[in-house]
PDB file of C-alpha atoms and ligand atoms in Angstrom:
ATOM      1  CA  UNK A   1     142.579  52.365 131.510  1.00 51.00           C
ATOM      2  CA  UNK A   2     143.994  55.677 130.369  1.00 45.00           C
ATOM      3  CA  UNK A   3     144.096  56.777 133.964  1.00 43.00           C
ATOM      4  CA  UNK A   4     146.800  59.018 134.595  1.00 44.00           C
ATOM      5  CA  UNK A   5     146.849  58.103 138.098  1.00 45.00           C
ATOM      6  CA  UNK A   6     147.387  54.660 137.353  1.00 44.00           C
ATOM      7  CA  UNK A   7     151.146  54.145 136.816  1.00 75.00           C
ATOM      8  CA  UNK A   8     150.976  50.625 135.643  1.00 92.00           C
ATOM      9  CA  UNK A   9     152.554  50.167 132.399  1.00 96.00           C
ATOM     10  CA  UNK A  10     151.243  47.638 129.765  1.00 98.00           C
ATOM     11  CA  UNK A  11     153.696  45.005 128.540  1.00 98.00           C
ATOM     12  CA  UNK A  12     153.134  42.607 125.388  1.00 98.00           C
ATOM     13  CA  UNK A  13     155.854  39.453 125.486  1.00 98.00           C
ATOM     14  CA  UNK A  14     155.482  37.309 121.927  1.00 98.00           C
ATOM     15  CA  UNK A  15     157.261  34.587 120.755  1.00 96.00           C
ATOM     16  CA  UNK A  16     156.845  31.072 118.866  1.00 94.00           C
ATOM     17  CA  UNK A  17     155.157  27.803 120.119  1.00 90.00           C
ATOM     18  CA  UNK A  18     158.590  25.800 120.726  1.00 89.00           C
ATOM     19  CA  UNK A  19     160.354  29.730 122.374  1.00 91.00           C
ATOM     20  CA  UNK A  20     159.715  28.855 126.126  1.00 93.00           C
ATOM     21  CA  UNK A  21     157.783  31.991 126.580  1.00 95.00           C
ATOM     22  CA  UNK A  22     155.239  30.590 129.216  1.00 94.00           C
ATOM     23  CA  UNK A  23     157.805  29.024 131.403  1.00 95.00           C
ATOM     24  CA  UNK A  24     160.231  32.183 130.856  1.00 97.00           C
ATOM     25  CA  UNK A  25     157.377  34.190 132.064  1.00 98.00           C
ATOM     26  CA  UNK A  26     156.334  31.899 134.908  1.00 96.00           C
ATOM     27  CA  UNK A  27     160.044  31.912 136.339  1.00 98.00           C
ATOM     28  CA  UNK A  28     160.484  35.455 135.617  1.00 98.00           C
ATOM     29  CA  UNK A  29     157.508  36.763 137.868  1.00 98.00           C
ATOM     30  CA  UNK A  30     157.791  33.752 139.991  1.00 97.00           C
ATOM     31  CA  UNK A  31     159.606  35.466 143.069  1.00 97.00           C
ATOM     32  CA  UNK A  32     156.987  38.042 143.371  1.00 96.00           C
ATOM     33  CA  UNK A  33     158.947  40.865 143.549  1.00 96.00           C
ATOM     34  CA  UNK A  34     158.881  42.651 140.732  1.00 97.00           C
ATOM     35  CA  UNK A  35     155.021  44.646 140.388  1.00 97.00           C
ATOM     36  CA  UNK A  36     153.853  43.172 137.508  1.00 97.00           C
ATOM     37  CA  UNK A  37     150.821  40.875 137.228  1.00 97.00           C
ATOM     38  CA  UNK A  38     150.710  37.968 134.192  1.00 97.00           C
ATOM     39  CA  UNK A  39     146.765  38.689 132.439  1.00 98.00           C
ATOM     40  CA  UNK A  40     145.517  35.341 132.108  1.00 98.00           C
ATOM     41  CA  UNK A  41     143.897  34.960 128.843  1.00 98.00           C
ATOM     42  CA  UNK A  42     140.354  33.371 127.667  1.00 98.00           C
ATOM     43  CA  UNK A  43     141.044  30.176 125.543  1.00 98.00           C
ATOM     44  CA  UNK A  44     138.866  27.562 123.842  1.00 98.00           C
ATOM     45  CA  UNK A  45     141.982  25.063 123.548  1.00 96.00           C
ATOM     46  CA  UNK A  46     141.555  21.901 125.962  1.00 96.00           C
ATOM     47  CA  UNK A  47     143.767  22.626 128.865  1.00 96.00           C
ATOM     48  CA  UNK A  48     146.982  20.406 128.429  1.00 92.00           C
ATOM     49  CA  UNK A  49     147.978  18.261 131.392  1.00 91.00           C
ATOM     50  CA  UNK A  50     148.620  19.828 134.860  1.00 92.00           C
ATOM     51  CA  UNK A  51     147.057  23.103 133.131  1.00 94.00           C
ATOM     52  CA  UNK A  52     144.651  24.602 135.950  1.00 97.00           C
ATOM     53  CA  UNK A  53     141.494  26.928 134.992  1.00 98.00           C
ATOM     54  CA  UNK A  54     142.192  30.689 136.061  1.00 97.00           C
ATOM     55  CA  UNK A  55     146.338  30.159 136.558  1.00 96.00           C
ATOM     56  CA  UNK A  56     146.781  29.405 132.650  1.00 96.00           C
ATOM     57  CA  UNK A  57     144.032  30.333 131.365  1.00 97.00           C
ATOM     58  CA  UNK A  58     140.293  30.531 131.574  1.00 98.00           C
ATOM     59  CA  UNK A  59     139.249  27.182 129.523  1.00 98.00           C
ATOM     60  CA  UNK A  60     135.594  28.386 128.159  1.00 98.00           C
ATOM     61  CA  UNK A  61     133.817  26.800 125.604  1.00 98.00           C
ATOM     62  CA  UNK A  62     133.445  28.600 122.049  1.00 98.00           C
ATOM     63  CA  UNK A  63     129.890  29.755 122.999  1.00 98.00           C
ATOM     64  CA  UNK A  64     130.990  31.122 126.064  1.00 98.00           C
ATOM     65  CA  UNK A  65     134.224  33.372 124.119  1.00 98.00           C
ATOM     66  CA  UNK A  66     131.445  34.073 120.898  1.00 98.00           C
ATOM     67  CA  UNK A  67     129.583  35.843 123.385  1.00 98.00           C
ATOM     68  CA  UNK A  68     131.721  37.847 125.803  1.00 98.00           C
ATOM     69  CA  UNK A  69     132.742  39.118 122.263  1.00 98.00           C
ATOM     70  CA  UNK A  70     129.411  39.931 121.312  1.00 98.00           C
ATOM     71  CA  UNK A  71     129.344  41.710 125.184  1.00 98.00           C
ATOM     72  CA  UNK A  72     132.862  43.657 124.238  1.00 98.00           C
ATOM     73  CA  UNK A  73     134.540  42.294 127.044  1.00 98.00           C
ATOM     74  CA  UNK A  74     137.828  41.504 125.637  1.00 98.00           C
ATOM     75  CA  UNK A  75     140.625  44.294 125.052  1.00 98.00           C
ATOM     76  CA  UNK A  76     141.919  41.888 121.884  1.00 98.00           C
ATOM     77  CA  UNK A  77     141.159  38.078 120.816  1.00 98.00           C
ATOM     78  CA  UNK A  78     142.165  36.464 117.454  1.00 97.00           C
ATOM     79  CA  UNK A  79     142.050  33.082 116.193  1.00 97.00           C
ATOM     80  CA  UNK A  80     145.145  31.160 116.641  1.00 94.00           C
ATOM     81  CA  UNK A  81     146.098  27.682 115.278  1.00 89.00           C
ATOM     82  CA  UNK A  82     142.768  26.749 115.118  1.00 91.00           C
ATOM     83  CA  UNK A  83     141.413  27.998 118.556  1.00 96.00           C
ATOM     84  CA  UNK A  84     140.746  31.380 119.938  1.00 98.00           C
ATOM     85  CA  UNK A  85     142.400  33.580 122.457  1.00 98.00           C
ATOM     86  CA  UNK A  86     141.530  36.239 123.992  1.00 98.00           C
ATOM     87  CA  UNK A  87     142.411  38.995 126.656  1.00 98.00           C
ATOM     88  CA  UNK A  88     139.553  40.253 129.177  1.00 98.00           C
ATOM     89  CA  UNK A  89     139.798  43.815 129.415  1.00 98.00           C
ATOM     90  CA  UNK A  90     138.535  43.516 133.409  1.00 98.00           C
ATOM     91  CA  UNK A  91     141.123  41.629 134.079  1.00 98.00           C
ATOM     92  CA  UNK A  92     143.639  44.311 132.833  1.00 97.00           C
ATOM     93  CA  UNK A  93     141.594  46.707 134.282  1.00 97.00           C
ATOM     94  CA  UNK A  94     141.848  44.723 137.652  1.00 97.00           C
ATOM     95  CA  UNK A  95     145.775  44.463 137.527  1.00 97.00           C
ATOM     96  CA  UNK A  96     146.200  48.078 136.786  1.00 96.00           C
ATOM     97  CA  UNK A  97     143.831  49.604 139.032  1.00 96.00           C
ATOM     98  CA  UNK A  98     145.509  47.692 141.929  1.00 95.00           C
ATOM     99  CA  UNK A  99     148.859  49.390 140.888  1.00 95.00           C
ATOM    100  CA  UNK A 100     150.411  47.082 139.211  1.00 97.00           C
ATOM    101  CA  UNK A 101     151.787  46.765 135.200  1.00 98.00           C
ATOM    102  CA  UNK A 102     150.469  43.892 133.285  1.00 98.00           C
ATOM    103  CA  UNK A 103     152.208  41.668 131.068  1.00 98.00           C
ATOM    104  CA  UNK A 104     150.144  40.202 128.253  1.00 98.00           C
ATOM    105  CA  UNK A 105     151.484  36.733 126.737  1.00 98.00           C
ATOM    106  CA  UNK A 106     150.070  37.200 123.638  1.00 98.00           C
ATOM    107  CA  UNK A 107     150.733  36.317 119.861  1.00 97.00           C
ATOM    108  CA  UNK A 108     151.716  38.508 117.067  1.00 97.00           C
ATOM    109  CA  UNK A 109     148.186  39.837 116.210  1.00 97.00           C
ATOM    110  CA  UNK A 110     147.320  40.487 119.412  1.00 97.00           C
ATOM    111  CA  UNK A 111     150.654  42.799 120.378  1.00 98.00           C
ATOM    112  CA  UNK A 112     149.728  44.602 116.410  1.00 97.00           C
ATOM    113  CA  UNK A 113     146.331  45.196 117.846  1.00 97.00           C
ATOM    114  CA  UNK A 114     147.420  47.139 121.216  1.00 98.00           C
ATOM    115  CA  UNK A 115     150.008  48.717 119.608  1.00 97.00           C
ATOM    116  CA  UNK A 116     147.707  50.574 118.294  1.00 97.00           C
ATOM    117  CA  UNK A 117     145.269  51.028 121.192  1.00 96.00           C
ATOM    118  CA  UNK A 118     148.037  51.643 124.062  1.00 95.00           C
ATOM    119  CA  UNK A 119     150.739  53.239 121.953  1.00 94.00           C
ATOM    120  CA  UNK A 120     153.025  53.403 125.452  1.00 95.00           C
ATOM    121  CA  UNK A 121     152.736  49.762 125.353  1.00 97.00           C
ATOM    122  CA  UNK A 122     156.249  48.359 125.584  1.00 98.00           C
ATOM    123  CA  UNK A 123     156.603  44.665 123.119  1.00 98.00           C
ATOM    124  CA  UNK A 124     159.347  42.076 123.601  1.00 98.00           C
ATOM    125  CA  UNK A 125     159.688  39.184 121.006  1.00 98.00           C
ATOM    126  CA  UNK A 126     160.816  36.145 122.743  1.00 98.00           C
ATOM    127  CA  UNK A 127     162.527  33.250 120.071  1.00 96.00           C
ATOM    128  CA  UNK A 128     164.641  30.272 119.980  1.00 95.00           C
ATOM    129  CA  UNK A 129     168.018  30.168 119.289  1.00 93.00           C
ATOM    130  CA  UNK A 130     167.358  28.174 115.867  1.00 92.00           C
ATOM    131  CA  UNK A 131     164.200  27.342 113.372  1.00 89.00           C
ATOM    132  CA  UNK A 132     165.232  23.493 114.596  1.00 91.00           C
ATOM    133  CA  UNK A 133     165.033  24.162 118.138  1.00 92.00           C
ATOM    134  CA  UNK A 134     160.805  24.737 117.877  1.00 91.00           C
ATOM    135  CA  UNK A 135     160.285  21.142 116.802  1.00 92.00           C
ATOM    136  CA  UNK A 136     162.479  19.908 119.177  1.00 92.00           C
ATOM    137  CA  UNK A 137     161.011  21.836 122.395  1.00 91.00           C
ATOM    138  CA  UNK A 138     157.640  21.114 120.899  1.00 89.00           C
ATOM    139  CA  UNK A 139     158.175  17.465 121.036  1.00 92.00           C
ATOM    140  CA  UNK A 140     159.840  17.435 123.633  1.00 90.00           C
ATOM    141  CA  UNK A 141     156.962  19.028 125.482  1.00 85.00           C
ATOM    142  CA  UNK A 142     155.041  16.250 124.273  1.00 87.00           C
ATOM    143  CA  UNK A 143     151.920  18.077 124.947  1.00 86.00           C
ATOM    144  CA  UNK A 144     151.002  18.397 121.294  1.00 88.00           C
ATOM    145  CA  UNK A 145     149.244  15.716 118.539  1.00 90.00           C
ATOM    146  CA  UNK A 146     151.045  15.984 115.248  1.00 92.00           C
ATOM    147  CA  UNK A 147     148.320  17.862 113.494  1.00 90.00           C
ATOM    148  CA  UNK A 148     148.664  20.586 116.203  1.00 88.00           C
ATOM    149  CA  UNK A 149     152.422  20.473 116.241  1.00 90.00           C
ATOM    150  CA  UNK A 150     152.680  20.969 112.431  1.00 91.00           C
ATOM    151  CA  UNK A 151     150.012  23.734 112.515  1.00 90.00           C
ATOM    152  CA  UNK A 152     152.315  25.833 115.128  1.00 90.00           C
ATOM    153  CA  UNK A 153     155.695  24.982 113.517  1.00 91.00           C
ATOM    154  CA  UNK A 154     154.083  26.433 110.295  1.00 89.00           C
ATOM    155  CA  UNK A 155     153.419  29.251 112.143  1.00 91.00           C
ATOM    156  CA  UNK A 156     157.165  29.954 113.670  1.00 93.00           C
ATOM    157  CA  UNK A 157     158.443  31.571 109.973  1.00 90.00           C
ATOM    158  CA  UNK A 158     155.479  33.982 109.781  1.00 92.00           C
ATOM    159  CA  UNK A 159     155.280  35.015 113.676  1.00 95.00           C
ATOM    160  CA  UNK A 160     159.261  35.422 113.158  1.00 95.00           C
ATOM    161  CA  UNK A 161     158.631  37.546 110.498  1.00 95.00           C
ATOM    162  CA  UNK A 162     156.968  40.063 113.098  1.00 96.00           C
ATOM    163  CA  UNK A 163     159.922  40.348 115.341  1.00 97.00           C
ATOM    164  CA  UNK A 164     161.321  43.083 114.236  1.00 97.00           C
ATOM    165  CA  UNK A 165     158.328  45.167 114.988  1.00 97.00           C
ATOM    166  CA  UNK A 166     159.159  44.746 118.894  1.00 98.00           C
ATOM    167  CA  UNK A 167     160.716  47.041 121.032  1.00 98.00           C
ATOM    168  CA  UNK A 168     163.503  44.007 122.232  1.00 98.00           C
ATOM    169  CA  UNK A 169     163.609  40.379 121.455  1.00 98.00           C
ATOM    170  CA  UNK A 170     165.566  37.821 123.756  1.00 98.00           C
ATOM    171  CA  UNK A 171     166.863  35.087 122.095  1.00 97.00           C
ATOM    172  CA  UNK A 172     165.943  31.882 124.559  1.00 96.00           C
ATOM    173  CA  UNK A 173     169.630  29.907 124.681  1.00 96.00           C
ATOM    174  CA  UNK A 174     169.480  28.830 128.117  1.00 96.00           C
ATOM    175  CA  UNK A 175     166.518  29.279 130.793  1.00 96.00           C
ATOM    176  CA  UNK A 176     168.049  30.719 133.909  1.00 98.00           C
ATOM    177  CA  UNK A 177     170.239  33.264 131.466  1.00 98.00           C
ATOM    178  CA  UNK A 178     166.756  34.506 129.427  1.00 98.00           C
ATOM    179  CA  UNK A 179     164.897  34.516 132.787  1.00 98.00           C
ATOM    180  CA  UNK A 180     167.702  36.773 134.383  1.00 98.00           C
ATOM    181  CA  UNK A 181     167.517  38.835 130.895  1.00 98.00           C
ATOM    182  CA  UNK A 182     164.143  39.347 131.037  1.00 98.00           C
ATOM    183  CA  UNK A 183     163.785  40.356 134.926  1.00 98.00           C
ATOM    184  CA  UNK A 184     166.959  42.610 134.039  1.00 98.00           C
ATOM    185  CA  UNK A 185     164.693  44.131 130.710  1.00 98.00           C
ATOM    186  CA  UNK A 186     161.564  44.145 132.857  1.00 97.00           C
ATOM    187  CA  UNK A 187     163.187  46.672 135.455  1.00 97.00           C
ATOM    188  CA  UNK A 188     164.480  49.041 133.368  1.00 96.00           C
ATOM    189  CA  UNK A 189     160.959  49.400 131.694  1.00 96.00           C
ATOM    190  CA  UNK A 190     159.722  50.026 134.994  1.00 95.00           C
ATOM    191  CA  UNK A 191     162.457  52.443 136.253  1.00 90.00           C
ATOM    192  CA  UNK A 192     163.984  53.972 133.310  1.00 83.00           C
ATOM    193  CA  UNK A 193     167.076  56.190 133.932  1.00 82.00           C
ATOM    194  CA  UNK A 194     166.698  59.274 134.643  1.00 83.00           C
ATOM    195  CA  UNK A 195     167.425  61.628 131.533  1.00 80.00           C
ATOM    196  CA  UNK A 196     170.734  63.060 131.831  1.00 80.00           C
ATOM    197  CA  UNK A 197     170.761  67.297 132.232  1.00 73.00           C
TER     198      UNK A 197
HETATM  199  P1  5GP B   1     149.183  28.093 123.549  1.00 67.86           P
HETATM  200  O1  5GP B   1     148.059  27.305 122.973  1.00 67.86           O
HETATM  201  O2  5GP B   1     150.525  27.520 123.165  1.00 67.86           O
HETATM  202  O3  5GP B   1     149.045  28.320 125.043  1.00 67.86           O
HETATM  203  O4  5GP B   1     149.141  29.565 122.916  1.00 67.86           O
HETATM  204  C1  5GP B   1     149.122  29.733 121.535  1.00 67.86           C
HETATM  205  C2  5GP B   1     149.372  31.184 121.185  1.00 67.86           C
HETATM  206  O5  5GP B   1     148.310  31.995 121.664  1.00 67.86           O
HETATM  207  C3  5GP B   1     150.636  31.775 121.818  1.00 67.86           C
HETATM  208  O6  5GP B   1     151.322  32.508 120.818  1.00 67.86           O
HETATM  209  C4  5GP B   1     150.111  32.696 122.890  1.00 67.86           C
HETATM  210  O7  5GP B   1     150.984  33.780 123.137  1.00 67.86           O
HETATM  211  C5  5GP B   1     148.848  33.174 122.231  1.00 67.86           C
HETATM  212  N1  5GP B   1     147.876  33.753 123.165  1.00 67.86           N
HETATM  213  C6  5GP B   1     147.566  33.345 124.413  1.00 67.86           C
HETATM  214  N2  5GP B   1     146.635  34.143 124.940  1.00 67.86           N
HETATM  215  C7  5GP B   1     146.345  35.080 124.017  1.00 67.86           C
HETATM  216  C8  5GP B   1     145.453  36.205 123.980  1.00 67.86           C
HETATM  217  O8  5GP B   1     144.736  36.514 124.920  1.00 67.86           O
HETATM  218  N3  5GP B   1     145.419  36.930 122.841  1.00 67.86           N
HETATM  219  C9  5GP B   1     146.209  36.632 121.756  1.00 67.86           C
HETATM  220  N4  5GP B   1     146.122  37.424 120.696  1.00 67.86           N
HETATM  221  N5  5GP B   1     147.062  35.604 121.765  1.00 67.86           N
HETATM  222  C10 5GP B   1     147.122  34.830 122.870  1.00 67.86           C
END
């Protein structure tokens, strides 16, 4: 993956259960223009509805994600909320090797983890406006039982806590503004200006 001949850059986006991160990312990429690829991640959460197996994630049982660790075939996992997540390094590999960057949705541990394996690695912090507006999007969502929802609003404090170890955070007031923010963002990682003489 350290290919110099690869010029795919790696991209972490993190944020909050309750930020909008998946559907900011989803609209973001959605035209297909920009040449980045979304790595879909290993879970062992139940898929929520209209989830599909290989878009969102790859659903496997605990078995199956205890041992593709055991194999080494993820680039990071870590136990979230209960459940665990993880990123495959072939499909990284996969996104990279056919030219393209890779954005990795992944939580707070994760980004700490390739920070320190891809130091180029470029992090964005994704939040809500307000500590209110997570239990609001949450529910609205409605894709949560309570036990869940309390275990990820717990969460929000200490994940915001991390923010300030990210490269640029995009505070989520209004969807089409943050998904024209982060297309805006996502360009100028991939074409930086030039250096002036
Ligand atoms: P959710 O269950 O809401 O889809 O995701 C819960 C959390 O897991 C989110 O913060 C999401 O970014 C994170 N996550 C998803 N995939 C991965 C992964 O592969 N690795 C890590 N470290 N976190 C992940």
């Amino acid at each position: 993956m350290n290919n110099s001949a690869t010029p795919g850059r790696l991209i972490v986006l993190s944020g909050p259960s309750g930020s909008g991160k998946s559907t900011v990312i989803a609209r973001a990429l959605a035209p297909g223009d920009l040449p980045i690829r979304r790595s879909v991640s290993v879970t062992t959460r139940p898929p929520r509805p209209g989830e599909q197996d290989g878009v969102d994630y790859y659903f496997w049982t605990p078995e199956q994600f205890a041992q593709a660790v055991q194999r080494g075939e993820f680039l990071e996992w870590a136990e979230i909320h209960g459940q665990r997540y993880g990123t495959l390094k072939r499909e990284v590999e996969r996104h990279l090797r056919d030219g393209y960057s890779v954005l990795l949705e992944i939580d707070v541990q994760g980004a700490r983890l390739i920070r320190q394996l891809f130091p180029d690695v470029v992090t964005i912090f994704l939040r809500a406006p307000d500590l209110a507006d997570y239990e609001h999007r949450l529910r609205q969502r409605g894709t949560e039982d309570e036990a869940s929802l309390q275990r990820r609003l717990a969460a929000v404090r200490q994940e915001l806590a991390e923010a300030d170890h990210y490269h640029y955070q995009l505070v989520n007031r209004d969807l089409d503004e943050t998904v024209a923010a982060l297309r805006a963002l996502l360009r100028r990682i991939l074409n930086p200006p030039a250096p002036k003489q």
